[in-house]
PDB file of C-alpha atoms in Angstrom:
ATOM      1  CA  ALA A  29      -0.178  -0.107   0.099  1.00  0.00           C
ATOM      2  CA  THR A  30       2.889   2.265   0.028  1.00  0.00           C
ATOM      3  CA  ILE A  31       2.347   3.198  -3.965  1.00  0.00           C
ATOM      4  CA  VAL A  32      -0.970   4.401  -2.853  1.00  0.00           C
ATOM      5  CA  SER A  33       0.512   6.583  -0.241  1.00  0.00           C
ATOM      6  CA  GLY A  34       2.230   9.003  -2.424  1.00  0.00           C
ATOM      7  CA  SER A  35      -1.247   9.206  -4.512  1.00  0.00           C
ATOM      8  CA  VAL A  36      -3.254  10.468  -1.411  1.00  0.00           C
ATOM      9  CA  ALA A  37      -0.185  11.852   0.232  1.00  0.00           C
ATOM     10  CA  GLU A  38      -1.060  14.966   2.318  1.00  0.00           C
ATOM     11  CA  ARG A  39      -4.956  14.845   1.657  1.00  0.00           C
ATOM     12  CA  THR A  40      -6.438  11.629   3.691  1.00  0.00           C
ATOM     13  CA  LYS A  41      -6.018  11.327   7.885  1.00  0.00           C
ATOM     14  CA  LEU A  42      -3.592   8.737   9.303  1.00  0.00           C
ATOM     15  CA  GLU A  43      -6.649   6.559  10.401  1.00  0.00           C
ATOM     16  CA  ALA A  44      -8.256   6.844   7.148  1.00  0.00           C
ATOM     17  CA  TYR A  45      -5.048   5.311   5.386  1.00  0.00           C
ATOM     18  CA  ILE A  46      -4.304   2.622   7.767  1.00  0.00           C
ATOM     19  CA  ILE A  47      -7.775   1.191   7.392  1.00  0.00           C
ATOM     20  CA  PHE A  48      -7.596   1.528   3.816  1.00  0.00           C
ATOM     21  CA  SER A  49      -4.404  -0.315   3.833  1.00  0.00           C
ATOM     22  CA  ILE A  50      -5.629  -3.083   5.996  1.00  0.00           C
ATOM     23  CA  MET A  51      -8.606  -3.699   3.185  1.00  0.00           C
ATOM     24  CA  LEU A  52      -6.162  -3.439   0.375  1.00  0.00           C
ATOM     25  CA  THR A  53      -4.275  -5.799   2.063  1.00  0.00           C
ATOM     26  CA  ALA A  54      -6.539  -8.285   3.557  1.00  0.00           C
ATOM     27  CA  PHE A  55      -9.017  -8.351   0.652  1.00  0.00           C
ATOM     28  CA  VAL A  56      -7.746  -6.987  -2.731  1.00  0.00           C
ATOM     29  CA  TYR A  57      -4.136  -7.888  -3.201  1.00  0.00           C
ATOM     30  CA  PRO A  58      -4.760 -11.632  -2.120  1.00  0.00           C
ATOM     31  CA  VAL A  59      -7.468 -11.887  -4.825  1.00  0.00           C
ATOM     32  CA  VAL A  60      -5.114 -10.386  -7.797  1.00  0.00           C
ATOM     33  CA  VAL A  61      -2.109 -12.587  -6.461  1.00  0.00           C
ATOM     34  CA  HIS A  62      -3.914 -15.752  -6.678  1.00  0.00           C
ATOM     35  CA  TRP A  63      -5.201 -14.789 -10.167  1.00  0.00           C
ATOM     36  CA  ALA A  64      -1.722 -14.522 -11.072  1.00  0.00           C
ATOM     37  CA  TRP A  65       0.767 -16.297  -9.202  1.00  0.00           C
ATOM     38  CA  ALA A  66      -1.157 -19.334  -8.228  1.00  0.00           C
ATOM     39  CA  GLN A  67      -3.388 -21.461 -10.116  1.00  0.00           C
ATOM     40  CA  GLY A  68      -5.517 -18.352 -11.170  1.00  0.00           C
ATOM     41  CA  PHE A  69      -7.015 -17.684 -14.568  1.00  0.00           C
ATOM     42  CA  LEU A  70      -4.278 -15.587 -15.663  1.00  0.00           C
ATOM     43  CA  SER A  71      -1.454 -17.723 -14.680  1.00  0.00           C
ATOM     44  CA  ALA A  72       1.152 -19.402 -16.494  1.00  0.00           C
ATOM     45  CA  TRP A  73       0.872 -22.565 -14.484  1.00  0.00           C
ATOM     46  CA  GLY A  74      -2.544 -23.565 -15.199  1.00  0.00           C
ATOM     47  CA  ALA A  75      -5.919 -22.098 -14.532  1.00  0.00           C
ATOM     48  CA  ARG A  76      -8.169 -25.150 -16.011  1.00  0.00           C
ATOM     49  CA  PRO A  77      -7.403 -28.658 -16.382  1.00  0.00           C
ATOM     50  CA  ASP A  78      -7.771 -30.482 -19.790  1.00  0.00           C
ATOM     51  CA  GLU A  79      -9.243 -33.727 -20.613  1.00  0.00           C
ATOM     52  CA  ASP A  80      -6.252 -35.300 -19.335  1.00  0.00           C
ATOM     53  CA  GLY A  81      -5.921 -33.708 -16.053  1.00  0.00           C
ATOM     54  CA  ASN A  82      -3.288 -31.424 -16.870  1.00  0.00           C
ATOM     55  CA  ALA A  83      -3.330 -27.799 -15.850  1.00  0.00           C
ATOM     56  CA  ARG A  84      -3.794 -25.252 -18.927  1.00  0.00           C
ATOM     57  CA  PRO A  85      -3.989 -21.754 -19.000  1.00  0.00           C
ATOM     58  CA  ILE A  86      -6.980 -20.056 -19.948  1.00  0.00           C
ATOM     59  CA  PHE A  87      -5.863 -18.099 -22.830  1.00  0.00           C
ATOM     60  CA  SER A  88      -5.635 -20.942 -25.321  1.00  0.00           C
ATOM     61  CA  GLY A  89      -5.707 -23.968 -23.491  1.00  0.00           C
ATOM     62  CA  THR A  90      -2.438 -25.242 -25.252  1.00  0.00           C
ATOM     63  CA  ASP A  91       1.231 -26.265 -24.728  1.00  0.00           C
ATOM     64  CA  SER A  92       1.812 -23.035 -26.748  1.00  0.00           C
ATOM     65  CA  SER A  93       0.060 -20.893 -24.476  1.00  0.00           C
ATOM     66  CA  ASN A  94       2.047 -19.183 -22.172  1.00  0.00           C
ATOM     67  CA  GLY A  95      -0.213 -17.223 -19.753  1.00  0.00           C
ATOM     68  CA  PHE A  96       1.174 -14.571 -17.576  1.00  0.00           C
ATOM     69  CA  ILE A  97       4.977 -14.679 -16.172  1.00  0.00           C
ATOM     70  CA  ASP A  98       5.465 -11.984 -13.115  1.00  0.00           C
ATOM     71  CA  PHE A  99       8.935 -11.238 -13.070  1.00  0.00           C
ATOM     72  CA  ALA A 100      10.005 -11.028  -9.448  1.00  0.00           C
ATOM     73  CA  GLY A 101       6.407 -10.037  -8.616  1.00  0.00           C
ATOM     74  CA  SER A 102       6.398  -6.528 -10.001  1.00  0.00           C
ATOM     75  CA  GLY A 103       3.617  -6.807 -12.372  1.00  0.00           C
ATOM     76  CA  VAL A 104       1.071  -7.631  -9.811  1.00  0.00           C
ATOM     77  CA  CYS A 105       2.287  -5.292  -7.042  1.00  0.00           C
ATOM     78  CA  HIS A 106       2.808  -2.385  -9.511  1.00  0.00           C
ATOM     79  CA  MET A 107      -0.676  -2.698 -11.005  1.00  0.00           C
ATOM     80  CA  VAL A 108      -2.468  -3.005  -7.756  1.00  0.00           C
ATOM     81  CA  GLY A 109      -0.780  -0.466  -6.299  1.00  0.00           C
ATOM     82  CA  GLY A 110      -1.237   1.784  -9.484  1.00  0.00           C
ATOM     83  CA  TRP A 111      -5.070   1.437  -9.932  1.00  0.00           C
ATOM     84  CA  CYS A 112      -5.669   1.583  -6.229  1.00  0.00           C
ATOM     85  CA  GLY A 113      -3.713   4.872  -6.054  1.00  0.00           C
ATOM     86  CA  LEU A 114      -5.464   6.348  -8.945  1.00  0.00           C
ATOM     87  CA  VAL A 115      -9.070   5.253  -7.329  1.00  0.00           C
ATOM     88  CA  GLY A 116      -7.542   7.160  -3.757  1.00  0.00           C
ATOM     89  CA  ALA A 117      -6.763  10.298  -5.828  1.00  0.00           C
ATOM     90  CA  ILE A 118      -9.726  10.390  -7.659  1.00  0.00           C
ATOM     91  CA  ALA A 119     -11.882   9.682  -4.611  1.00  0.00           C
ATOM     92  CA  VAL A 120      -9.783  12.496  -2.348  1.00  0.00           C
ATOM     93  CA  GLY A 121      -9.388  15.094  -4.957  1.00  0.00           C
ATOM     94  CA  PRO A 122      -6.628  17.586  -5.425  1.00  0.00           C
ATOM     95  CA  ARG A 123      -4.735  19.158  -2.671  1.00  0.00           C
ATOM     96  CA  MET A 124      -5.946  21.963  -0.810  1.00  0.00           C
ATOM     97  CA  GLY A 125      -4.868  25.164  -2.624  1.00  0.00           C
ATOM     98  CA  ARG A 126      -4.106  23.417  -5.853  1.00  0.00           C
ATOM     99  CA  PHE A 127      -6.475  25.492  -7.743  1.00  0.00           C
ATOM    100  CA  ASP A 128      -7.417  28.732  -7.421  1.00  0.00           C
ATOM    101  CA  LYS A 129     -10.909  29.324  -6.533  1.00  0.00           C
ATOM    102  CA  GLN A 130     -11.883  32.136  -8.857  1.00  0.00           C
ATOM    103  CA  THR A 131     -10.703  31.205 -12.263  1.00  0.00           C
ATOM    104  CA  GLY A 132      -9.960  27.429 -11.348  1.00  0.00           C
ATOM    105  CA  HIS A 133      -6.331  27.692 -13.064  1.00  0.00           C
ATOM    106  CA  PRO A 134      -3.694  25.531 -11.310  1.00  0.00           C
ATOM    107  CA  ASN A 135      -1.803  27.349  -8.412  1.00  0.00           C
ATOM    108  CA  ASP A 136       2.167  27.215  -8.477  1.00  0.00           C
ATOM    109  CA  MET A 137       3.043  25.194  -5.811  1.00  0.00           C
ATOM    110  CA  PRO A 138       6.274  25.658  -4.109  1.00  0.00           C
ATOM    111  CA  TYR A 139       9.206  23.445  -4.460  1.00  0.00           C
ATOM    112  CA  TYR A 140      10.886  21.921  -1.591  1.00  0.00           C
ATOM    113  CA  ASN A 141      14.110  20.818  -0.593  1.00  0.00           C
ATOM    114  CA  THR A 142      15.977  19.817  -3.539  1.00  0.00           C
ATOM    115  CA  THR A 143      19.162  18.281  -1.797  1.00  0.00           C
ATOM    116  CA  LEU A 144      16.852  16.362   0.099  1.00  0.00           C
ATOM    117  CA  MET A 145      14.878  14.955  -2.931  1.00  0.00           C
ATOM    118  CA  ALA A 146      17.804  14.061  -5.113  1.00  0.00           C
ATOM    119  CA  LEU A 147      19.314  12.264  -2.055  1.00  0.00           C
ATOM    120  CA  GLY A 148      16.069  10.097  -1.619  1.00  0.00           C
ATOM    121  CA  THR A 149      16.015   9.541  -5.285  1.00  0.00           C
ATOM    122  CA  PHE A 150      19.751   8.190  -4.985  1.00  0.00           C
ATOM    123  CA  ILE A 151      19.099   6.059  -2.013  1.00  0.00           C
ATOM    124  CA  LEU A 152      16.095   4.509  -3.932  1.00  0.00           C
ATOM    125  CA  TRP A 153      18.379   4.234  -6.910  1.00  0.00           C
ATOM    126  CA  PHE A 154      20.728   2.513  -5.029  1.00  0.00           C
ATOM    127  CA  GLY A 155      18.079  -0.010  -3.169  1.00  0.00           C
ATOM    128  CA  TRP A 156      16.714  -0.804  -6.217  1.00  0.00           C
ATOM    129  CA  TYR A 157      20.006  -1.939  -8.168  1.00  0.00           C
ATOM    130  CA  GLY A 158      20.244  -4.044  -5.241  1.00  0.00           C
ATOM    131  CA  PHE A 159      17.075  -5.731  -5.243  1.00  0.00           C
ATOM    132  CA  ASN A 160      17.064  -6.198  -8.980  1.00  0.00           C
ATOM    133  CA  CYS A 161      20.551  -7.616  -9.057  1.00  0.00           C
ATOM    134  CA  GLY A 162      19.178 -10.485  -6.964  1.00  0.00           C
ATOM    135  CA  SER A 163      16.056 -10.772  -8.689  1.00  0.00           C
ATOM    136  CA  PRO A 164      17.150 -12.862 -11.651  1.00  0.00           C
ATOM    137  CA  PRO A 165      19.067 -15.842 -10.626  1.00  0.00           C
ATOM    138  CA  PRO A 166      16.547 -18.183 -12.186  1.00  0.00           C
ATOM    139  CA  LEU A 167      17.592 -16.725 -15.749  1.00  0.00           C
ATOM    140  CA  ARG A 168      21.040 -18.442 -15.140  1.00  0.00           C
ATOM    141  CA  GLY A 169      19.457 -21.919 -16.073  1.00  0.00           C
ATOM    142  CA  TYR A 170      19.491 -23.447 -12.592  1.00  0.00           C
TER     143      TYR A 170
END
């Protein structure tokens, strides 16, 4: 639910965000994860058995059908977070003071500490670099 937090930042109460996060992680995310990672209808490992009892993906049901393969889980995580963030942003609306009340035109939003923004970007980049280098060992043929 951290992707959602950026979408609704400064526009919701902490209690509302915590409740939303609990609901998302308890009810929405497990369903979508099952669809993609387990024997769900999107899974490359089969969603329905054929005449011989072998699991086949739903797309064509043949050996040539691949289904959905989610490398390192990023597709499901970011899709659920992105859609829920969009719904949350639409529900809470724009930040207070974002638009001029008289004209409806957007106001210039003040910049913040550029040094801290660059530092945060570097920290995230460094963490993602380590994570992504550790994700693909199965591609080496083990």
